């Protein structure tokens, strides 16, 4: 819902490492290599719009835990999404003797979220993101940048969006309180252009890191 775009922009602005759990699963779904049974099951959950089981997600994050030691810092995109994942992340951070600076919660009315997801189209070649009405390509179905074909993510179809919204309420929304208690929650309005949202995020992060006088 735009968080991937924001994580990418933050990666460019701040030089931080970008780890997207969703991107790892999407990359796995594109390879022709034989998948482990856990990954095959994970991709089926993803197609339905459901969450991948914590154990599979955690195994994948652990494999990439070097990201948290990156010099420029790191942006976790789409992770954690459950309380169990957040607890596991806390444990990892303690082991690595590092702490999170902030947990950004992008806020947008539900109707706008559904409209953004259902109209989203992605270039199969260069992965540029378009929207059928809010950011249409010059020629329908064709990427402006590389001429690649635009497609709709399976989990952006109406039936999967409904599942994703339910799963969000049940499993991910409780993280808001969890990180609020830890004093890490940073709410940011997700309205406006990607650049505006990014600028708002950077300002909010900078304000947080300034010592209170
Ligand atoms: P995203 O690109 O972050 O929207 O993720 C796409 C899909 O990947 C989600 O709808 C889930 O099926 C799966 N996924 C990504 N991250 C996680 C996570 N942290 N926990 C469980 N499932 C995840």
CSV table of C-alpha atoms and ligand atoms in Angstrom, one decimal:
chain,number,residue,atom,x,y,z
A,1,UNK,CA,0.0,0.0,0.0
A,2,UNK,CA,2.9,2.3,-0.8
A,3,UNK,CA,5.0,1.3,2.1
A,4,UNK,CA,7.4,-0.5,-0.3
A,5,UNK,CA,7.8,2.7,-2.3
A,6,UNK,CA,8.4,4.6,0.9
A,7,UNK,CA,11.0,2.0,2.1
A,8,UNK,CA,12.8,2.3,-1.2
A,9,UNK,CA,12.8,6.1,-1.1
A,10,UNK,CA,14.1,6.0,2.5
A,11,UNK,CA,16.8,3.6,1.4
A,12,UNK,CA,17.8,6.1,-1.3
A,13,UNK,CA,17.7,9.1,1.0
A,14,UNK,CA,19.3,7.7,4.1
A,15,UNK,CA,21.5,5.0,2.5
A,16,UNK,CA,19.8,2.4,4.8
A,17,UNK,CA,19.6,-1.2,3.8
A,18,UNK,CA,16.0,-2.2,2.7
A,19,UNK,CA,14.7,-5.6,3.7
A,20,UNK,CA,11.2,-6.4,2.4
A,21,UNK,CA,9.8,-9.7,3.4
A,22,UNK,CA,7.1,-9.4,0.7
A,23,UNK,CA,9.8,-8.9,-2.0
A,24,UNK,CA,11.6,-12.0,-0.8
A,25,UNK,CA,8.4,-14.1,-1.2
A,26,UNK,CA,7.6,-12.5,-4.6
A,27,UNK,CA,11.2,-13.2,-5.8
A,28,UNK,CA,10.8,-16.8,-4.7
A,29,UNK,CA,7.5,-17.1,-6.6
A,30,UNK,CA,9.2,-16.0,-9.8
A,31,UNK,CA,12.1,-18.5,-9.8
A,32,UNK,CA,11.9,-21.8,-11.6
A,33,UNK,CA,14.0,-23.5,-8.9
A,34,UNK,CA,12.5,-26.2,-6.8
A,35,UNK,CA,11.1,-24.7,-3.6
A,36,UNK,CA,11.2,-26.1,-0.1
A,37,UNK,CA,7.8,-27.3,1.1
A,38,UNK,CA,7.7,-24.4,3.5
A,39,UNK,CA,8.2,-21.9,0.7
A,40,UNK,CA,5.6,-23.5,-1.5
A,41,UNK,CA,3.1,-23.3,1.3
A,42,UNK,CA,4.2,-19.7,2.0
A,43,UNK,CA,3.5,-18.6,-1.6
A,44,UNK,CA,0.0,-20.2,-1.4
A,45,UNK,CA,-0.7,-18.1,1.7
A,46,UNK,CA,0.6,-15.0,0.0
A,47,UNK,CA,-1.7,-15.5,-3.1
A,48,UNK,CA,-4.7,-15.8,-0.9
A,49,UNK,CA,-3.8,-12.5,0.9
A,50,UNK,CA,-3.1,-14.4,4.1
A,51,UNK,CA,0.0,-14.1,6.3
A,52,UNK,CA,2.9,-16.5,5.8
A,53,UNK,CA,3.4,-18.6,9.0
A,54,UNK,CA,5.7,-16.9,11.5
A,55,UNK,CA,8.2,-19.8,11.5
A,56,UNK,CA,8.8,-19.4,7.7
A,57,UNK,CA,9.0,-15.6,7.9
A,58,UNK,CA,11.4,-15.8,10.8
A,59,UNK,CA,13.7,-18.3,9.1
A,60,UNK,CA,13.9,-15.9,6.1
A,61,UNK,CA,14.6,-12.9,8.2
A,62,UNK,CA,17.3,-14.7,10.3
A,63,UNK,CA,19.1,-15.7,7.0
A,64,UNK,CA,19.3,-12.0,6.2
A,65,UNK,CA,20.0,-10.7,9.7
A,66,UNK,CA,23.3,-9.2,8.5
A,67,UNK,CA,21.0,-6.4,7.2
A,68,UNK,CA,20.7,-5.1,10.8
A,69,UNK,CA,24.4,-4.5,11.0
A,70,UNK,CA,24.5,-2.3,7.8
A,71,UNK,CA,26.5,0.9,8.3
A,72,UNK,CA,23.7,3.2,7.0
A,73,UNK,CA,21.1,1.5,9.2
A,74,UNK,CA,18.2,-0.6,7.9
A,75,UNK,CA,14.5,-0.3,7.0
A,76,UNK,CA,12.3,-3.3,7.6
A,77,UNK,CA,9.4,-3.3,5.2
A,78,UNK,CA,6.4,-5.4,6.0
A,79,UNK,CA,8.0,-7.0,9.0
A,80,UNK,CA,7.1,-7.6,11.8
A,81,UNK,CA,3.4,-8.2,11.1
A,82,UNK,CA,2.5,-10.2,14.2
A,83,UNK,CA,3.2,-10.0,17.9
A,84,UNK,CA,5.3,-13.2,17.7
A,85,UNK,CA,7.4,-11.7,14.9
A,86,UNK,CA,7.8,-8.5,17.0
A,87,UNK,CA,9.0,-10.5,20.0
A,88,UNK,CA,11.4,-12.4,17.9
A,89,UNK,CA,12.8,-9.2,16.4
A,90,UNK,CA,13.3,-7.7,19.9
A,91,UNK,CA,15.3,-10.8,20.8
A,92,UNK,CA,17.4,-10.5,17.7
A,93,UNK,CA,18.0,-6.8,18.4
A,94,UNK,CA,19.1,-7.6,22.0
A,95,UNK,CA,21.5,-10.3,20.7
A,96,UNK,CA,23.0,-7.8,18.2
A,97,UNK,CA,23.0,-5.0,20.8
A,98,UNK,CA,21.1,-2.6,18.6
A,99,UNK,CA,17.8,-0.9,19.0
A,100,UNK,CA,15.0,0.3,16.6
A,101,UNK,CA,14.9,4.1,16.1
A,102,UNK,CA,11.2,4.2,15.2
A,103,UNK,CA,8.3,2.2,13.9
A,104,UNK,CA,6.6,4.1,11.1
A,105,UNK,CA,2.8,3.6,10.9
A,106,UNK,CA,1.4,4.9,7.6
A,107,UNK,CA,-2.2,6.1,8.2
A,108,UNK,CA,-4.8,6.1,5.4
A,109,UNK,CA,-8.6,5.7,5.4
A,110,UNK,CA,-9.7,2.1,4.6
A,111,UNK,CA,-11.5,3.1,1.4
A,112,UNK,CA,-8.4,4.8,0.1
A,113,UNK,CA,-6.3,1.7,0.9
A,114,UNK,CA,-8.6,-0.6,-1.0
A,115,UNK,CA,-8.7,1.8,-4.0
A,116,UNK,CA,-4.9,2.0,-4.1
A,117,UNK,CA,-4.4,-1.7,-3.9
A,118,UNK,CA,-7.1,-2.7,-6.4
A,119,UNK,CA,-5.8,-0.1,-9.0
A,120,UNK,CA,-2.1,-0.9,-8.6
A,121,UNK,CA,-0.3,-2.3,-11.6
A,122,UNK,CA,3.3,-3.4,-11.7
A,123,UNK,CA,5.8,-3.7,-14.6
A,124,UNK,CA,6.9,-7.3,-15.0
A,125,UNK,CA,10.3,-6.1,-16.2
A,126,UNK,CA,11.5,-3.1,-14.1
A,127,UNK,CA,8.9,-3.4,-11.3
A,128,UNK,CA,7.8,0.2,-11.6
A,129,UNK,CA,4.5,0.8,-9.9
A,130,UNK,CA,1.5,2.5,-11.6
A,131,UNK,CA,-2.2,3.0,-10.7
A,132,UNK,CA,-5.0,2.7,-13.3
A,133,UNK,CA,-6.5,6.1,-12.3
A,134,UNK,CA,-4.2,7.9,-9.9
A,135,UNK,CA,-0.9,7.3,-11.8
A,136,UNK,CA,-1.9,5.8,-15.2
A,137,UNK,CA,0.8,4.8,-17.7
A,138,UNK,CA,0.8,6.7,-21.0
A,139,UNK,CA,-0.3,3.6,-22.9
A,140,UNK,CA,-2.7,1.2,-21.1
A,141,UNK,CA,-1.0,-1.9,-19.8
A,142,UNK,CA,2.5,-0.8,-20.9
A,143,UNK,CA,5.3,0.5,-18.6
A,144,UNK,CA,6.4,4.2,-19.4
A,145,UNK,CA,10.0,3.4,-18.4
A,146,UNK,CA,10.9,0.2,-20.2
A,147,UNK,CA,7.9,-0.8,-22.3
A,148,UNK,CA,7.3,-3.9,-20.1
A,149,UNK,CA,3.9,-5.4,-19.6
A,150,UNK,CA,2.0,-4.2,-16.5
A,151,UNK,CA,0.3,-6.9,-14.4
A,152,UNK,CA,-1.8,-7.0,-11.2
A,153,UNK,CA,-0.4,-8.8,-8.2
A,154,UNK,CA,-2.5,-11.8,-7.4
A,155,UNK,CA,-2.9,-10.5,-3.8
A,156,UNK,CA,-4.3,-7.2,-5.2
A,157,UNK,CA,-7.4,-9.0,-6.5
A,158,UNK,CA,-10.6,-8.2,-4.6
A,159,UNK,CA,-11.0,-11.5,-2.8
A,160,UNK,CA,-7.4,-11.4,-1.6
A,161,UNK,CA,-7.7,-7.7,-0.5
A,162,UNK,CA,-10.7,-8.6,1.7
A,163,UNK,CA,-8.5,-11.3,3.4
A,164,UNK,CA,-5.6,-8.9,3.8
A,165,UNK,CA,-7.8,-6.3,5.5
A,166,UNK,CA,-9.2,-9.0,7.9
A,167,UNK,CA,-5.7,-10.3,8.6
A,168,UNK,CA,-4.4,-6.8,9.2
A,169,UNK,CA,-7.1,-6.1,11.8
A,170,UNK,CA,-6.6,-9.4,13.6
A,171,UNK,CA,-2.8,-9.9,13.5
A,172,UNK,CA,-1.0,-6.7,12.6
A,173,UNK,CA,-3.1,-3.9,14.2
A,174,UNK,CA,-2.2,-5.0,17.7
A,175,UNK,CA,1.4,-4.0,16.9
A,176,UNK,CA,0.4,-0.4,17.1
A,177,UNK,CA,-0.2,-0.6,20.8
A,178,UNK,CA,2.8,-2.8,21.3
A,179,UNK,CA,5.2,-0.2,19.7
A,180,UNK,CA,3.3,2.7,21.3
A,181,UNK,CA,4.1,1.1,24.7
A,182,UNK,CA,7.8,0.9,23.7
A,183,UNK,CA,7.7,4.6,22.7
A,184,UNK,CA,8.7,3.8,19.2
A,185,UNK,CA,5.5,4.4,17.2
A,186,UNK,CA,5.7,7.2,14.6
A,187,UNK,CA,2.4,7.8,12.9
A,188,UNK,CA,2.7,9.4,9.4
A,189,UNK,CA,-0.2,10.5,7.2
A,190,UNK,CA,0.1,8.5,3.9
A,191,UNK,CA,-1.8,11.1,1.8
A,192,UNK,CA,-0.2,13.0,-1.1
A,193,UNK,CA,2.5,12.0,-3.6
A,194,UNK,CA,5.2,9.4,-2.7
A,195,UNK,CA,7.8,12.3,-2.4
A,196,UNK,CA,5.5,14.3,-0.1
A,197,UNK,CA,5.0,11.2,2.1
A,198,UNK,CA,8.7,10.5,2.2
A,199,UNK,CA,9.6,14.1,3.1
A,200,UNK,CA,7.0,13.9,5.9
A,201,UNK,CA,8.6,10.7,7.1
A,202,UNK,CA,12.1,12.1,7.1
A,203,UNK,CA,11.0,15.2,9.0
A,204,UNK,CA,9.2,13.0,11.6
A,205,UNK,CA,12.3,10.8,12.0
A,206,UNK,CA,14.6,13.8,12.4
A,207,UNK,CA,12.3,15.4,15.0
A,208,UNK,CA,12.3,12.2,16.9
A,209,UNK,CA,16.1,11.9,16.9
A,210,UNK,CA,16.5,15.5,18.2
A,211,UNK,CA,17.2,15.7,21.9
A,212,UNK,CA,14.4,17.5,23.8
A,213,UNK,CA,15.7,20.7,25.3
B,1,LIG,P1,3.9,-7.0,1.2
B,1,LIG,O1,4.6,-6.8,-0.1
B,1,LIG,O2,4.6,-6.5,2.4
B,1,LIG,O3,2.4,-6.4,1.2
B,1,LIG,O4,3.7,-8.6,1.4
B,1,LIG,C1,3.0,-9.4,0.5
B,1,LIG,C2,2.6,-10.7,1.2
B,1,LIG,O5,3.7,-11.4,1.6
B,1,LIG,C3,1.7,-10.5,2.4
B,1,LIG,O6,0.4,-10.3,2.1
B,1,LIG,C4,2.0,-11.9,3.1
B,1,LIG,O7,1.3,-12.9,2.5
B,1,LIG,C5,3.5,-12.1,2.9
B,1,LIG,N1,4.3,-11.4,3.9
B,1,LIG,C6,5.2,-10.4,3.8
B,1,LIG,N2,5.7,-10.1,4.9
B,1,LIG,C7,5.1,-10.9,5.9
B,1,LIG,C8,5.3,-11.0,7.3
B,1,LIG,N3,6.1,-10.3,8.0
B,1,LIG,N4,4.6,-12.0,7.9
B,1,LIG,C9,3.7,-12.8,7.2
B,1,LIG,N5,3.5,-12.7,5.9
B,1,LIG,C10,4.2,-11.8,5.2
